[in-house]
Amino acid sequence: MHSHIKKTAFFVLSGLVFVGISWKEKNYMDRPEKNPPVLTINGFTFTDLNGNGRLDTYEDTRLPVGQRAANLVEQMTDEEKANFLIGTGMPGFDGLTPVVGAIEGRVPGAAGGTYAIPRLGIPAIIVADGPAGLRIKPIRPNDSKTYYCTAFPVGTSLASTWNTELVQAVGKAMGNEVKEYGVDVLLAPALNIHRNPLCGRNFEYYSEDPLVSGKIAAAMVNGIQSNGVGTSVKHFAANNQETNRLSINEHVSERAMRELYLKGFEITVKESQPWTIMSSYNLINGTYTSARKDLLTDILRNEWGYKGMVMTDWFGGFAGFTSIKAGTSNSIAQLNAGNDLLMPGLPSQRDAILAAIKSGGISKEVVDLNVKRILELVMRSPVMTNYKYSDKPDLKGNAEITRNAAAEGMVLLQNKTNVLPYTKTGGTIATFGVTSYDFISGGTGSGDVNEAYTISLIEGLTNAGLKTDEELKNLYTPFVAKEKAVELEGRKNKGILALPQRLPELDLSEKLIAQKAAGTELAIITLGRNSGEGGDRKVENDFNLAADEIQLIDRVSTAYHKAGKKVVVILNIGGVIETASWKNKVDAILLSWQPGQEGGNSVADILTGKVNPSGKLTMTFPVKYEDTPSASNFPGTPADDPKEVTYAEGIYVGYRYYNTFKVKPSFEFGYGLSYTNFQYSDIKINGMDASGNTNVTVKVKNIGKVSGKEVVQLYLSAPAKSIDKPVSELKSFGKTTLLAPGETADISFTLSSKDLASFVPVQQAWVAEAGKYTVSLGTSSINIKQSGNFSLDKNMVVEKVQAAFAPDTKFTDLKLR
Ligand code: BGC
């Protein structure tokens, strides 16, 4: 081993590390089954990381990690530092010549990693996507084993559970796969705000509301990291569109940044201390987020106390492929801002960094700090202790977890005459819509997962003992197979960023549908939508239903209603669609989201009543796209190739807008039906105590006939004297356990003084204004069950902060008054 290390050290010192470490040598240090030699000193055992036969300071595990990392930094050469600040490239990213030297680490299909420094015993860490589960290659050359991962429900689905305990359990399961497949950091969770329903990656994100986003993300991070692997909370910040994502300049006010686009990250950082954070692609007010010191140092570290490291998104800071090829990014500005690691890492970046180190173009202090933070990450990663991963995570157990999580994330949007749960036995169900036969487990791009299977709706219904119509199945199956092949062919050569297309609907005659209405008990129509990284959705044929879908709904509902039978629509979608124009034509609507690999089983659990739906919308379903507050400012100008976008709606995103400006949605934020009913009573509000906390309690009783869970939402209306404020904002939420009929739960909430405060720009502070506060407890943002008041005598400056996000153009945020 010693000689290998020496040989590699020679390569490193001669500056040839990018191409110089041979596969064998690199692998030698990384391979978990090879243990470095051990030293025993005074009865203590130490790992001789660099194999030099003595205990160096950084090898002394009794010392704090920070001290050990600092000692390592002292021993690194400039070349090693320059190399360490970039990743090892992105293997398999076709068509990008600069990444030709990329190193495929020990986990094929991972998104990247860091360089090993074998002479110092520093191993390479591996990072891999993503938010719905680990994304690695399931099949490896010359290997008979498979490496499938569990496709968990997408972000919108998980958030719709409003159940932080459940999300934490999902995170724990995901993190177990990360660890057992030899990965150190999962590039998840993603919690950008749903600013506009067309954002192609909304399925990965949680909500239009920062509190829901932050609480769900923190639970996810805590779950994943409980395995001793890391997370990368992304994309920091305001990555709210895919159109021109590498170069879009967003004009956003400091207030909107702090109250909306940063709030969820603040909660996540404070409640879960993620190991890493990923800066986003976009610019804010003229500067790339990855090069913004106010964002990455002043706010993230100094204000919020973040201790981990920051990496760029893949090629973040490059305006596009031309600049990637030309090597023109702003690496030095990124490092200076506090963006420690540049991913996936390009030779041009390393060269620029090394030149700057040599010429004094970057200070030693900054470089050492960035390097130290990356080292601290490496030192806490499983690879550092040669963790012997099994390549055998508990896929069976995790399938059960995803099945239950997906069911809890489903939102029952409509249930006329209690058509659901469907408890009839003996009859046949007619399943319409191509998506019934080709269920969508999750979106595309880096948020995709290579799962072993997806349970379709038909399979789910069959597994639940329900009978589905054979003739329809025989008509749909070959049609779907053919259309699916065409669709896949269309994106075959476009790699990870290929955008999925909707499959056309099968044109069924009115006569055939009438026959089905006569011969079956119930009609189910599944509508599907898919989207992914690299593109936003469109209004026509995507947000709005396409003509063939409307025709299907019309024909099926007319025929079934004529025959005195019911129609259920399943929405197998990742983001919001239009529902107002057609919802009254059908009886029930179940929003199943993209529910992961067990999707069909999870839907069947809800349809049959095995699980009582308790999911609630974490975003608004507007009547029409044009009602969206950002509709006229998305995805930016000029329309044919947007370069900039103004967040003119300010803080009025989602329900903050609809409820304040009295625009009636189709389904409001927080909405979702249950098979039972809940009664709220006995609200009690204890005014602010000495430590600035206000306590609220309420009783919630199940007054229906079946067991169920309820999400209790706390909205606060604050006095709006010095600044405009939304009519109410979600400030806390809780979910009951499964309550049996007649059972009551006591729910309590604590509001901190910061929860009462808004960001007042002229004061550069979070201020809770004097006056009357109304607490509203509801089952949605509109359906309030109990409310009460308390008041504050004096204005309270809760937190004063440094100015950030200086505007690069003049505009004013939307105001009510
Ligand atoms: C995405 C990130 C992802 C990264 C690595 C980027 O294109 O925006 O979310 O983690 O690729 O795959």
Tab-separated table of C-alpha atoms in Angstrom, residues 102-513:
chain	number	residue	atom	x	y	z
A	102	ALA	CA	-14.500	12.618	-15.742
A	103	ILE	CA	-13.909	9.865	-13.272
A	104	GLU	CA	-16.588	7.257	-12.811
A	105	GLY	CA	-16.360	6.678	-9.100
A	106	ARG	CA	-17.184	3.518	-7.252
A	107	VAL	CA	-20.939	3.926	-7.846
A	108	PRO	CA	-21.843	3.980	-11.562
A	109	GLY	CA	-24.582	6.438	-12.391
A	110	ALA	CA	-23.819	8.762	-9.489
A	111	ALA	CA	-23.778	12.463	-10.375
A	112	GLY	CA	-20.210	13.114	-9.274
A	113	GLY	CA	-17.705	13.190	-6.471
A	114	THR	CA	-14.635	14.807	-5.016
A	115	TYR	CA	-10.990	14.022	-5.638
A	116	ALA	CA	-9.162	11.638	-3.397
A	117	ILE	CA	-5.776	12.703	-2.041
A	118	PRO	CA	-4.308	9.299	-1.395
A	119	ARG	CA	-1.019	10.544	0.077
A	120	LEU	CA	-3.010	12.134	2.912
A	121	GLY	CA	-5.484	9.318	3.211
A	122	ILE	CA	-8.329	11.451	1.916
A	123	PRO	CA	-10.829	9.302	0.042
A	124	ALA	CA	-13.188	10.422	-2.714
A	125	ILE	CA	-16.775	10.964	-1.713
A	126	ILE	CA	-19.624	10.126	-4.031
A	127	VAL	CA	-22.712	12.279	-4.471
A	128	ALA	CA	-25.868	11.144	-6.258
A	129	ASP	CA	-29.409	12.345	-6.941
A	130	GLY	CA	-32.126	12.847	-5.904
A	131	PRO	CA	-35.364	13.883	-4.169
A	132	ALA	CA	-37.561	10.845	-4.949
A	133	GLY	CA	-34.861	8.312	-4.147
A	134	LEU	CA	-31.321	7.384	-5.079
A	135	ARG	CA	-30.530	7.589	-8.796
A	136	ILE	CA	-27.730	5.254	-9.855
A	137	LYS	CA	-27.284	2.812	-12.731
A	138	PRO	CA	-29.271	-0.349	-12.026
A	139	ILE	CA	-27.203	-2.547	-14.342
A	140	ARG	CA	-23.419	-2.648	-14.482
A	141	PRO	CA	-21.226	-4.184	-17.152
A	142	ASN	CA	-19.877	-7.652	-16.370
A	143	ASP	CA	-21.941	-7.838	-13.227
A	144	SER	CA	-24.915	-10.130	-12.781
A	145	LYS	CA	-26.225	-8.215	-9.765
A	146	THR	CA	-28.793	-5.422	-10.086
A	147	TYR	CA	-28.725	-2.100	-8.251
A	148	TYR	CA	-32.311	-0.920	-8.321
A	149	CYS	CA	-33.472	1.752	-5.929
A	150	THR	CA	-36.885	2.494	-4.519
A	151	ALA	CA	-38.871	5.169	-6.344
A	152	PHE	CA	-40.510	7.018	-3.473
A	153	PRO	CA	-43.354	9.507	-3.986
A	154	VAL	CA	-42.306	12.825	-5.569
A	155	GLY	CA	-41.927	15.995	-3.503
A	156	THR	CA	-45.452	17.354	-4.063
A	157	SER	CA	-46.832	14.032	-2.902
A	158	LEU	CA	-44.683	13.796	0.223
A	159	ALA	CA	-45.468	17.376	1.190
A	160	SER	CA	-49.196	16.752	0.736
A	161	THR	CA	-49.056	14.346	3.680
A	162	TRP	CA	-48.316	17.315	5.983
A	163	ASN	CA	-46.840	14.576	8.146
A	164	THR	CA	-43.295	15.343	9.208
A	165	GLU	CA	-42.881	12.046	11.059
A	166	LEU	CA	-43.835	10.104	7.968
A	167	VAL	CA	-41.510	12.162	5.775
A	168	GLN	CA	-38.694	11.575	8.222
A	169	ALA	CA	-39.322	7.831	7.969
A	170	VAL	CA	-39.223	8.073	4.170
A	171	GLY	CA	-35.941	9.978	4.463
A	172	LYS	CA	-34.537	7.296	6.720
A	173	ALA	CA	-35.429	4.626	4.160
A	174	MET	CA	-33.957	6.667	1.295
A	175	GLY	CA	-30.802	7.327	3.256
A	176	ASN	CA	-30.400	3.641	3.957
A	177	GLU	CA	-30.277	2.978	0.201
A	178	VAL	CA	-27.755	5.788	-0.170
A	179	LYS	CA	-25.516	4.266	2.460
A	180	GLU	CA	-25.889	0.641	1.390
A	181	TYR	CA	-25.089	1.480	-2.234
A	182	GLY	CA	-21.878	3.244	-1.241
A	183	VAL	CA	-22.946	6.863	-1.746
A	184	ASP	CA	-21.986	9.568	0.749
A	185	VAL	CA	-24.312	12.464	-0.058
A	186	LEU	CA	-27.813	12.422	-1.551
A	187	LEU	CA	-28.506	15.473	-3.720
A	188	ALA	CA	-31.846	16.147	-2.030
A	189	PRO	CA	-34.224	17.425	-0.803
A	190	ALA	CA	-35.314	20.142	-3.247
A	191	LEU	CA	-37.524	22.846	-1.793
A	192	ASN	CA	-37.904	25.711	-4.183
A	193	ILE	CA	-41.174	27.563	-3.907
A	194	HIS	CA	-43.901	26.794	-6.449
A	195	ARG	CA	-43.925	30.358	-7.743
A	196	ASN	CA	-45.761	29.358	-10.894
A	197	PRO	CA	-47.618	26.129	-11.695
A	198	LEU	CA	-45.761	25.697	-14.986
A	199	CYS	CA	-42.303	25.204	-13.464
A	200	GLY	CA	-41.170	21.854	-14.862
A	201	ARG	CA	-39.591	20.784	-11.601
A	202	ASN	CA	-42.446	21.618	-9.236
A	203	PHE	CA	-42.972	17.873	-8.767
A	204	GLU	CA	-39.614	17.730	-6.983
A	205	TYR	CA	-40.490	20.705	-4.793
A	206	TYR	CA	-42.928	20.816	-1.940
A	207	SER	CA	-45.163	23.824	-1.856
A	208	GLU	CA	-46.064	27.415	-2.649
A	209	ASP	CA	-45.626	28.058	1.082
A	210	PRO	CA	-42.233	28.329	2.786
A	211	LEU	CA	-43.331	26.911	6.145
A	212	VAL	CA	-44.597	23.670	4.604
A	213	SER	CA	-41.470	23.513	2.408
A	214	GLY	CA	-39.116	24.056	5.322
A	215	LYS	CA	-40.801	21.668	7.762
A	216	ILE	CA	-41.036	18.874	5.210
A	217	ALA	CA	-37.455	19.420	4.028
A	218	ALA	CA	-36.114	19.440	7.589
A	219	ALA	CA	-37.899	16.159	8.297
A	220	MET	CA	-36.444	14.694	5.117
A	221	VAL	CA	-32.914	15.825	5.982
A	222	ASN	CA	-33.201	14.493	9.516
A	223	GLY	CA	-34.401	11.158	8.175
A	224	ILE	CA	-31.714	10.786	5.516
A	225	GLN	CA	-28.893	11.996	7.737
A	226	SER	CA	-29.895	9.670	10.590
A	227	ASN	CA	-28.058	7.016	8.554
A	228	GLY	CA	-24.770	8.882	8.771
A	229	VAL	CA	-24.918	10.046	5.152
A	230	GLY	CA	-25.294	13.605	3.945
A	231	THR	CA	-27.886	15.644	2.075
A	232	SER	CA	-27.616	18.556	-0.318
A	233	VAL	CA	-30.501	20.892	0.195
A	234	LYS	CA	-31.238	22.542	-3.131
A	235	HIS	CA	-31.467	24.797	-5.082
A	236	PHE	CA	-30.374	27.763	-3.017
A	237	ALA	CA	-32.194	29.924	-3.926
A	238	ALA	CA	-35.174	31.017	-6.005
A	239	ASN	CA	-34.690	28.375	-8.696
A	240	ASN	CA	-38.298	28.708	-9.770
A	241	GLN	CA	-38.209	27.985	-13.475
A	242	GLU	CA	-36.431	25.772	-15.956
A	243	THR	CA	-36.556	28.069	-18.985
A	244	ASN	CA	-33.009	29.386	-19.454
A	245	ARG	CA	-32.221	28.233	-15.967
A	246	LEU	CA	-28.451	28.654	-16.410
A	247	SER	CA	-28.671	32.327	-17.273
A	248	ILE	CA	-31.989	33.780	-16.155
A	249	ASN	CA	-31.627	36.999	-14.160
A	250	GLU	CA	-34.383	37.361	-11.592
A	251	HIS	CA	-35.348	40.706	-10.162
A	252	VAL	CA	-36.623	39.981	-6.672
A	253	SER	CA	-37.179	42.265	-3.688
A	254	GLU	CA	-35.337	41.590	-0.446
A	255	ARG	CA	-38.664	41.136	1.322
A	256	ALA	CA	-39.896	38.459	-1.097
A	257	MET	CA	-36.511	36.752	-0.842
A	258	ARG	CA	-36.544	36.665	2.924
A	259	GLU	CA	-40.234	35.926	3.546
A	260	LEU	CA	-40.747	33.418	0.752
A	261	TYR	CA	-37.750	32.169	-1.176
A	262	LEU	CA	-35.333	31.843	1.750
A	263	LYS	CA	-37.692	31.039	4.609
A	264	GLY	CA	-37.950	27.319	3.872
A	265	PHE	CA	-34.159	27.032	3.664
A	266	GLU	CA	-33.827	28.922	6.933
A	267	ILE	CA	-36.156	26.462	8.670
A	268	THR	CA	-34.326	23.498	7.152
A	269	VAL	CA	-30.900	24.765	8.149
A	270	LYS	CA	-31.969	25.556	11.695
A	271	GLU	CA	-33.945	22.370	12.258
A	272	SER	CA	-31.738	19.808	10.539
A	273	GLN	CA	-28.226	21.137	9.834
A	274	PRO	CA	-27.830	19.604	6.370
A	275	TRP	CA	-24.300	18.497	5.568
A	276	THR	CA	-24.322	20.397	2.289
A	277	ILE	CA	-26.335	22.972	0.402
A	278	MET	CA	-26.476	23.298	-3.370
A	279	SER	CA	-26.524	26.816	-4.771
A	280	SER	CA	-28.847	27.346	-7.715
A	281	TYR	CA	-28.240	28.180	-11.376
A	282	ASN	CA	-30.085	31.478	-11.634
A	283	LEU	CA	-28.956	35.021	-11.019
A	284	ILE	CA	-30.673	37.190	-8.455
A	285	ASN	CA	-30.584	40.929	-9.122
A	286	GLY	CA	-27.707	40.608	-11.547
A	287	THR	CA	-25.420	38.124	-9.773
A	288	TYR	CA	-25.294	34.336	-9.860
A	289	THR	CA	-26.530	32.896	-6.572
A	290	SER	CA	-23.337	30.824	-6.449
A	291	ALA	CA	-21.351	34.065	-6.419
A	292	ARG	CA	-23.504	35.974	-3.919
A	293	LYS	CA	-21.732	36.557	-0.660
A	294	ASP	CA	-24.843	38.045	0.950
A	295	LEU	CA	-26.682	34.772	0.280
A	296	LEU	CA	-23.985	32.175	0.969
A	297	THR	CA	-22.060	33.846	3.764
A	298	ASP	CA	-23.940	36.737	5.372
A	299	ILE	CA	-27.360	35.096	5.489
A	300	LEU	CA	-26.694	31.358	5.338
A	301	ARG	CA	-23.733	31.235	7.686
A	302	ASN	CA	-23.706	34.399	9.735
A	303	GLU	CA	-27.434	34.875	10.225
A	304	TRP	CA	-28.600	31.260	10.277
A	305	GLY	CA	-25.509	29.639	11.762
A	306	TYR	CA	-25.003	27.107	8.961
A	307	LYS	CA	-21.910	24.975	9.530
A	308	GLY	CA	-21.792	22.758	6.454
A	309	MET	CA	-20.434	23.276	2.982
A	310	VAL	CA	-21.923	24.668	-0.213
A	311	MET	CA	-21.569	23.165	-3.664
A	312	THR	CA	-22.715	24.611	-6.985
A	313	ASP	CA	-25.377	22.981	-9.057
A	314	TRP	CA	-23.907	21.101	-12.021
A	315	PHE	CA	-22.107	23.717	-14.163
A	316	GLY	CA	-23.646	26.498	-12.063
A	317	GLY	CA	-22.159	29.866	-12.950
A	318	PHE	CA	-21.751	29.002	-16.637
A	319	ALA	CA	-24.315	30.793	-18.794
A	320	GLY	CA	-24.716	27.835	-21.154
A	321	PHE	CA	-22.940	25.107	-23.060
A	322	THR	CA	-20.903	27.591	-25.100
A	323	SER	CA	-19.377	29.042	-21.970
A	324	ILE	CA	-18.882	25.584	-20.462
A	325	LYS	CA	-16.860	24.654	-23.520
A	326	ALA	CA	-14.997	27.950	-23.484
A	327	GLY	CA	-14.363	27.571	-19.737
A	328	THR	CA	-15.737	31.014	-18.940
A	329	SER	CA	-17.282	30.912	-15.500
A	330	ASN	CA	-16.731	32.928	-12.383
A	331	SER	CA	-15.013	30.323	-10.206
A	332	ILE	CA	-13.078	32.822	-8.126
A	333	ALA	CA	-16.148	34.923	-7.362
A	334	GLN	CA	-17.951	31.717	-6.378
A	335	LEU	CA	-15.215	30.656	-3.959
A	336	ASN	CA	-15.025	34.165	-2.514
A	337	ALA	CA	-18.778	34.158	-1.938
A	338	GLY	CA	-18.577	31.012	0.170
A	339	ASN	CA	-19.422	28.448	-2.501
A	340	ASP	CA	-16.863	25.857	-1.484
A	341	LEU	CA	-17.070	23.181	-4.158
A	342	LEU	CA	-17.601	23.621	-7.911
A	343	MET	CA	-19.575	20.787	-9.434
A	344	PRO	CA	-19.300	18.651	-11.380
A	345	GLY	CA	-15.829	20.140	-11.882
A	346	LEU	CA	-14.009	21.073	-15.044
A	347	PRO	CA	-10.276	21.301	-15.775
A	348	SER	CA	-10.781	24.945	-16.798
A	349	GLN	CA	-12.020	25.749	-13.307
A	350	ARG	CA	-9.112	24.012	-11.653
A	351	ASP	CA	-6.684	25.883	-13.878
A	352	ALA	CA	-8.335	29.208	-13.082
A	353	ILE	CA	-8.218	28.501	-9.359
A	354	LEU	CA	-4.598	27.396	-9.409
A	355	ALA	CA	-3.584	30.468	-11.408
A	356	ALA	CA	-5.406	32.711	-8.942
A	357	ILE	CA	-3.768	31.025	-5.965
A	358	LYS	CA	-0.335	31.512	-7.524
A	359	SER	CA	-0.963	35.106	-8.555
A	360	GLY	CA	-2.745	36.190	-5.388
A	361	GLY	CA	-5.993	36.582	-7.331
A	362	ILE	CA	-7.674	34.770	-4.463
A	363	SER	CA	-6.620	34.920	-0.839
A	364	LYS	CA	-5.111	31.940	0.954
A	365	GLU	CA	-7.636	32.511	3.704
A	366	VAL	CA	-10.604	31.991	1.370
A	367	VAL	CA	-9.097	28.964	-0.330
A	368	ASP	CA	-8.228	27.327	2.975
A	369	LEU	CA	-11.682	27.942	4.361
A	370	ASN	CA	-13.365	26.414	1.298
A	371	VAL	CA	-10.999	23.433	1.374
A	372	LYS	CA	-11.506	22.943	5.092
A	373	ARG	CA	-15.272	22.809	4.732
A	374	ILE	CA	-15.012	20.164	2.006
A	375	LEU	CA	-12.586	18.200	4.165
A	376	GLU	CA	-14.982	18.295	7.084
A	377	LEU	CA	-17.644	16.828	4.813
A	378	VAL	CA	-15.305	14.063	3.654
A	379	MET	CA	-14.315	13.306	7.226
A	380	ARG	CA	-17.885	12.725	8.357
A	381	SER	CA	-18.807	10.631	5.289
A	382	PRO	CA	-19.144	6.844	5.406
A	383	VAL	CA	-16.200	6.362	3.026
A	384	MET	CA	-13.880	7.919	5.589
A	385	THR	CA	-14.388	4.987	7.913
A	386	ASN	CA	-14.320	2.493	5.063
A	387	TYR	CA	-17.950	1.676	5.636
A	388	LYS	CA	-18.602	-1.733	4.140
A	389	TYR	CA	-21.754	-1.131	2.182
A	390	SER	CA	-23.766	-4.179	1.312
A	391	ASP	CA	-25.270	-3.232	-2.080
A	392	LYS	CA	-28.352	-4.860	-0.592
A	393	PRO	CA	-30.651	-2.234	0.889
A	394	ASP	CA	-33.992	-3.353	2.236
A	395	LEU	CA	-35.947	-2.878	-1.000
A	396	LYS	CA	-38.873	-4.941	0.254
A	397	GLY	CA	-39.258	-2.961	3.451
A	398	ASN	CA	-38.851	0.299	1.555
A	399	ALA	CA	-41.575	-0.690	-0.922
A	400	GLU	CA	-43.954	-0.883	2.026
A	401	ILE	CA	-42.816	2.545	3.238
A	402	THR	CA	-43.328	4.158	-0.153
A	403	ARG	CA	-46.738	2.509	-0.566
A	404	ASN	CA	-47.999	3.954	2.716
A	405	ALA	CA	-46.400	7.357	2.201
A	406	ALA	CA	-47.918	7.683	-1.274
A	407	ALA	CA	-51.389	6.847	0.029
A	408	GLU	CA	-51.077	9.461	2.743
A	409	GLY	CA	-49.980	12.067	0.181
A	410	MET	CA	-53.080	11.598	-1.969
A	411	VAL	CA	-55.632	14.377	-1.909
A	412	LEU	CA	-59.310	13.644	-2.358
A	413	LEU	CA	-60.468	16.699	-4.288
A	414	GLN	CA	-64.074	15.790	-4.848
A	415	ASN	CA	-66.401	13.038	-3.636
A	416	LYS	CA	-69.987	13.728	-4.690
A	417	THR	CA	-72.580	11.505	-3.004
A	418	ASN	CA	-69.721	9.697	-1.278
A	419	VAL	CA	-68.959	7.589	-4.321
A	420	LEU	CA	-65.683	6.712	-2.613
A	421	PRO	CA	-64.651	4.541	-0.898
A	422	TYR	CA	-65.690	1.950	-3.418
A	423	THR	CA	-66.822	-0.995	-1.340
A	424	LYS	CA	-68.950	-2.926	-3.802
A	425	THR	CA	-67.859	-6.463	-4.484
A	426	GLY	CA	-68.540	-8.565	-7.513
A	427	GLY	CA	-68.887	-5.852	-10.146
A	428	THR	CA	-66.396	-4.798	-12.772
A	429	ILE	CA	-64.574	-1.459	-12.983
A	430	ALA	CA	-63.961	0.096	-16.389
A	431	THR	CA	-60.590	1.806	-16.506
A	432	PHE	CA	-60.162	4.511	-19.119
A	433	GLY	CA	-57.223	6.700	-20.059
A	434	VAL	CA	-53.787	5.636	-21.246
A	435	THR	CA	-52.277	6.485	-17.865
A	436	SER	CA	-54.361	3.775	-16.167
A	437	TYR	CA	-52.125	1.348	-18.044
A	438	ASP	CA	-48.905	3.324	-17.903
A	439	PHE	CA	-48.810	4.780	-14.429
A	440	ILE	CA	-46.280	7.547	-13.833
A	441	SER	CA	-44.244	6.924	-10.692
A	442	GLY	CA	-42.218	10.139	-10.861
A	443	GLY	CA	-40.846	12.885	-13.070
A	444	THR	CA	-37.798	12.895	-15.320
A	445	GLY	CA	-34.281	14.344	-15.115
A	446	SER	CA	-32.166	14.150	-12.011
A	447	GLY	CA	-35.349	13.705	-9.967
A	448	ASP	CA	-35.946	10.336	-11.618
A	449	VAL	CA	-35.114	6.993	-9.997
A	450	ASN	CA	-34.161	3.673	-11.636
A	451	GLU	CA	-36.669	1.479	-9.887
A	452	ALA	CA	-37.248	-2.212	-10.566
A	453	TYR	CA	-40.972	-1.837	-11.308
A	454	THR	CA	-43.990	0.464	-11.165
A	455	ILE	CA	-47.363	-0.881	-10.108
A	456	SER	CA	-49.942	0.438	-12.577
A	457	LEU	CA	-53.478	1.324	-11.625
A	458	ILE	CA	-54.759	-1.888	-13.197
A	459	GLU	CA	-52.287	-3.969	-11.222
A	460	GLY	CA	-53.142	-2.114	-8.040
A	461	LEU	CA	-56.862	-2.701	-8.485
A	462	THR	CA	-56.274	-6.362	-9.296
A	463	ASN	CA	-54.021	-6.780	-6.253
A	464	ALA	CA	-56.836	-5.328	-4.148
A	465	GLY	CA	-59.178	-8.029	-5.432
A	466	LEU	CA	-61.140	-5.752	-7.772
A	467	LYS	CA	-62.162	-6.821	-11.237
A	468	THR	CA	-61.310	-4.595	-14.185
A	469	ASP	CA	-62.790	-4.715	-17.647
A	470	GLU	CA	-60.851	-7.093	-19.899
A	471	GLU	CA	-61.957	-5.699	-23.227
A	472	LEU	CA	-60.697	-2.221	-22.371
A	473	LYS	CA	-57.470	-3.696	-21.160
A	474	ASN	CA	-57.007	-5.530	-24.426
A	475	LEU	CA	-57.655	-2.366	-26.401
A	476	TYR	CA	-55.437	-0.126	-24.320
A	477	THR	CA	-52.440	-2.392	-23.734
A	478	PRO	CA	-51.129	-2.572	-27.345
A	479	PHE	CA	-52.036	1.084	-27.979
A	480	VAL	CA	-50.106	2.242	-24.929
A	481	ALA	CA	-47.144	0.024	-25.805
A	482	LYS	CA	-46.964	1.528	-29.291
A	483	GLU	CA	-47.352	5.148	-28.184
A	484	LYS	CA	-44.900	4.683	-25.355
A	485	ALA	CA	-42.276	3.307	-27.747
A	486	VAL	CA	-42.719	6.375	-29.954
A	487	GLU	CA	-42.425	8.657	-26.941
A	488	LEU	CA	-39.268	6.981	-25.660
A	489	GLU	CA	-37.715	7.003	-29.118
A	490	GLY	CA	-38.311	10.770	-29.274
A	491	ARG	CA	-36.134	11.387	-26.238
A	492	LYS	CA	-33.674	8.533	-26.640
A	493	ASN	CA	-30.690	10.612	-27.652
A	494	LYS	CA	-31.354	13.625	-25.496
A	495	GLY	CA	-29.959	12.194	-22.282
A	496	ILE	CA	-31.066	13.208	-18.829
A	497	LEU	CA	-32.607	16.486	-19.968
A	498	ALA	CA	-35.001	14.945	-22.516
A	499	LEU	CA	-38.496	16.187	-21.802
A	500	PRO	CA	-41.334	13.678	-21.583
A	501	GLN	CA	-44.375	13.992	-23.841
A	502	ARG	CA	-47.965	13.134	-22.973
A	503	LEU	CA	-49.264	9.984	-24.667
A	504	PRO	CA	-52.333	10.628	-26.836
A	505	GLU	CA	-55.649	9.182	-25.693
A	506	LEU	CA	-57.179	6.179	-27.384
A	507	ASP	CA	-60.243	7.290	-29.359
A	508	LEU	CA	-63.036	5.078	-28.027
A	509	SER	CA	-66.416	5.253	-29.767
A	510	GLU	CA	-69.484	6.480	-27.904
A	511	LYS	CA	-71.057	3.127	-28.672
A	512	LEU	CA	-68.321	1.162	-26.960
A	513	ILE	CA	-68.398	3.473	-23.941
